[in-house]
XYZ file of C-alpha atoms in Angstrom:
208
model
C -91.110 -178.978 -25.878
C -89.805 -182.444 -25.009
C -89.654 -183.356 -21.346
C -86.481 -185.061 -20.138
C -86.768 -187.987 -17.767
C -83.562 -187.358 -15.826
C -81.433 -184.444 -14.653
C -77.667 -184.411 -14.742
C -75.701 -184.640 -11.495
C -74.699 -181.010 -11.860
C -78.316 -179.957 -12.307
C -79.431 -181.929 -9.263
C -76.708 -180.408 -7.086
C -77.507 -176.909 -8.337
C -81.203 -177.351 -7.632
C -80.435 -178.667 -4.157
C -78.392 -175.550 -3.446
C -81.096 -173.279 -4.853
C -83.742 -175.007 -2.740
C -81.664 -174.420 0.372
C -81.254 -170.751 -0.469
C -84.979 -170.395 -1.084
C -85.772 -172.036 2.239
C -83.585 -169.501 4.022
C -84.823 -166.444 2.137
C -88.521 -167.232 1.678
C -89.215 -169.859 4.327
C -90.334 -172.602 1.950
C -89.167 -174.861 -0.881
C -90.722 -175.295 -4.302
C -91.117 -179.054 -4.819
C -91.251 -178.952 -8.608
C -88.080 -177.070 -9.566
C -86.728 -180.262 -11.078
C -89.820 -180.575 -13.256
C -89.366 -177.032 -14.577
C -85.806 -177.892 -15.602
C -86.875 -181.209 -17.147
C -89.453 -179.419 -19.288
C -87.778 -176.095 -20.100
C -84.099 -176.515 -19.284
C -82.195 -174.368 -16.799
C -81.899 -171.163 -18.801
C -85.463 -170.982 -20.101
C -86.973 -172.396 -16.921
C -85.418 -169.818 -14.637
C -86.094 -167.055 -17.122
C -89.776 -167.953 -16.861
C -89.542 -168.191 -13.070
C -88.039 -164.701 -12.961
C -90.860 -163.377 -15.127
C -93.346 -164.959 -12.734
C -91.753 -163.160 -9.779
C -92.144 -159.907 -11.699
C -95.837 -160.695 -12.262
C -96.391 -161.334 -8.548
C -94.770 -157.982 -7.724
C -96.855 -156.205 -10.341
C -100.049 -157.763 -9.009
C -99.206 -156.734 -5.450
C -98.615 -153.175 -6.645
C -101.900 -152.986 -8.512
C -104.197 -155.039 -6.282
C -102.572 -155.033 -2.868
C -100.942 -158.004 -1.184
C -104.107 -159.847 -0.160
C -106.004 -159.633 -3.428
C -102.914 -160.238 -5.551
C -102.156 -163.573 -3.929
C -105.743 -164.761 -3.933
C -106.243 -163.891 -7.603
C -102.982 -165.650 -8.512
C -103.988 -168.600 -6.377
C -107.243 -168.990 -8.262
C -105.389 -168.909 -11.575
C -103.755 -172.137 -10.354
C -106.860 -173.486 -8.685
C -108.747 -173.738 -11.970
C -105.846 -175.876 -13.253
C -106.065 -178.183 -10.246
C -102.663 -177.336 -8.718
C -103.050 -177.528 -4.943
C -99.569 -176.334 -4.042
C -99.750 -173.034 -5.939
C -103.469 -172.399 -5.472
C -103.641 -172.976 -1.733
C -100.210 -171.480 -1.125
C -101.216 -168.153 -2.660
C -104.639 -168.123 -0.993
C -102.921 -168.848 2.333
C -100.512 -165.957 1.699
C -103.427 -163.649 0.917
C -105.242 -164.743 4.050
C -102.167 -164.130 6.196
C -101.812 -160.639 4.723
C -105.460 -159.908 5.486
C -105.124 -161.198 9.058
C -101.930 -159.199 9.605
C -103.573 -155.995 8.382
C -107.019 -156.364 9.994
C -106.723 -158.862 12.845
C -109.601 -160.776 11.275
C -109.870 -163.831 9.031
C -111.601 -163.976 5.677
C -114.383 -166.548 5.476
C -112.471 -167.940 2.484
C -110.505 -170.725 4.212
C -107.666 -172.428 2.353
C -108.283 -175.696 4.219
C -111.951 -175.762 3.234
C -110.893 -174.838 -0.273
C -108.523 -177.817 -0.363
C -111.402 -180.194 0.384
C -113.585 -178.577 -2.261
C -110.749 -178.680 -4.781
C -110.393 -182.429 -4.229
C -114.059 -183.320 -3.978
C -116.178 -180.577 -5.549
C -116.874 -179.219 -9.009
C -115.632 -175.906 -10.376
C -119.134 -174.511 -9.977
C -119.270 -175.571 -6.321
C -115.898 -173.938 -5.709
C -117.089 -170.735 -7.372
C -120.267 -170.712 -5.268
C -118.245 -171.181 -2.070
C -115.912 -168.383 -3.152
C -118.696 -165.930 -3.935
C -120.432 -166.709 -0.653
C -117.191 -166.332 1.327
C -116.331 -162.951 -0.191
C -119.617 -161.103 0.267
C -117.780 -158.421 2.237
C -114.975 -158.137 -0.346
C -116.852 -157.150 -3.528
C -113.778 -156.021 -5.467
C -111.970 -159.321 -4.927
C -115.124 -161.339 -5.517
C -115.691 -159.586 -8.834
C -112.124 -160.234 -9.959
C -112.420 -163.959 -9.243
C -115.798 -164.248 -10.955
C -114.395 -162.502 -14.036
C -111.253 -164.646 -13.966
C -113.436 -167.759 -13.935
C -115.324 -166.540 -17.002
C -112.078 -165.804 -18.843
C -110.640 -169.188 -17.908
C -113.846 -170.874 -19.078
C -113.712 -169.020 -22.370
C -117.094 -167.379 -21.780
C -116.419 -163.695 -21.044
C -119.282 -161.274 -21.546
C -118.197 -157.934 -22.980
C -115.103 -156.060 -21.903
C -113.828 -155.597 -18.373
C -111.188 -153.076 -17.230
C -109.216 -155.812 -15.461
C -109.237 -158.355 -18.299
C -105.605 -157.772 -19.259
C -104.453 -158.281 -15.686
C -106.577 -161.390 -15.198
C -105.479 -162.898 -18.499
C -101.863 -162.376 -17.406
C -102.566 -164.372 -14.239
C -104.099 -167.181 -16.278
C -101.243 -167.312 -18.778
C -98.552 -167.211 -16.099
C -99.934 -170.132 -14.156
C -100.946 -172.163 -17.192
C -97.271 -172.634 -18.034
C -96.184 -173.116 -14.419
C -98.916 -175.599 -13.571
C -97.825 -177.681 -16.523
C -94.857 -178.446 -14.253
C -96.241 -177.941 -10.760
C -99.168 -180.303 -11.254
C -96.571 -183.088 -11.083
C -95.726 -182.027 -7.528
C -96.485 -184.338 -4.611
C -100.025 -183.535 -3.349
C -98.869 -184.552 0.125
C -96.509 -181.579 0.368
C -97.483 -179.466 3.433
C -99.383 -176.253 2.829
C -97.105 -173.211 2.832
C -97.762 -169.531 2.214
C -96.116 -168.581 -1.070
C -94.779 -165.291 0.224
C -92.244 -164.092 2.805
C -95.082 -164.277 5.342
C -94.341 -167.993 5.570
C -91.323 -167.039 7.710
C -93.479 -165.237 10.267
C -94.209 -168.120 12.620
C -95.977 -166.006 15.216
C -98.320 -164.607 12.575
C -99.102 -168.095 11.293
C -99.701 -169.389 14.817
C -102.082 -166.545 15.649
C -103.835 -166.984 12.322
C -104.382 -170.702 12.960
C -105.705 -169.890 16.416
C -108.134 -167.359 14.945
C -109.280 -170.050 12.520
C -109.856 -172.415 15.451
C -106.998 -174.671 14.420
C -104.456 -173.697 17.071
């Protein structure tokens, strides 16, 4: 599919309006909507975006809010997309903090540094170490890494789900990787709107 270099005036105005609506409803903007339209066009691009929303909902139903977002985040992480990877991990961490009053050792800010400076293997080692008390989630991420690397061993009951996460974010990251890496970290869920929760979470992390 050929990528366009410019959007029409109508497309730019429409995207501006959609970004404003998203900010009000979800609490954040997606900085690469224009790239999705440049690559896929409006109709196909937003059809894919709608399918992605359905996938997020399905993952939350099957894995729970915390694990769903972290698994989806890692599908982006292995592609090198900070915005999606850290945004979903942040959302998962907020859900965990809301439900338990505790923080996971898996810290999205530490993960950002490792994503910029470390190898995939170093990231995986940090992840495994951080999730010793969350064996189900740890196992999902280890299996996802194997699938992404093309080196799965045998069959796994969650392979279909994990492969769906990989496929979904492979197409999205083709566009989102163009996003500005300086964009502030946001939780890619409605939890981004809960300022008190985010403030308490940062304080628990020693950042507030």
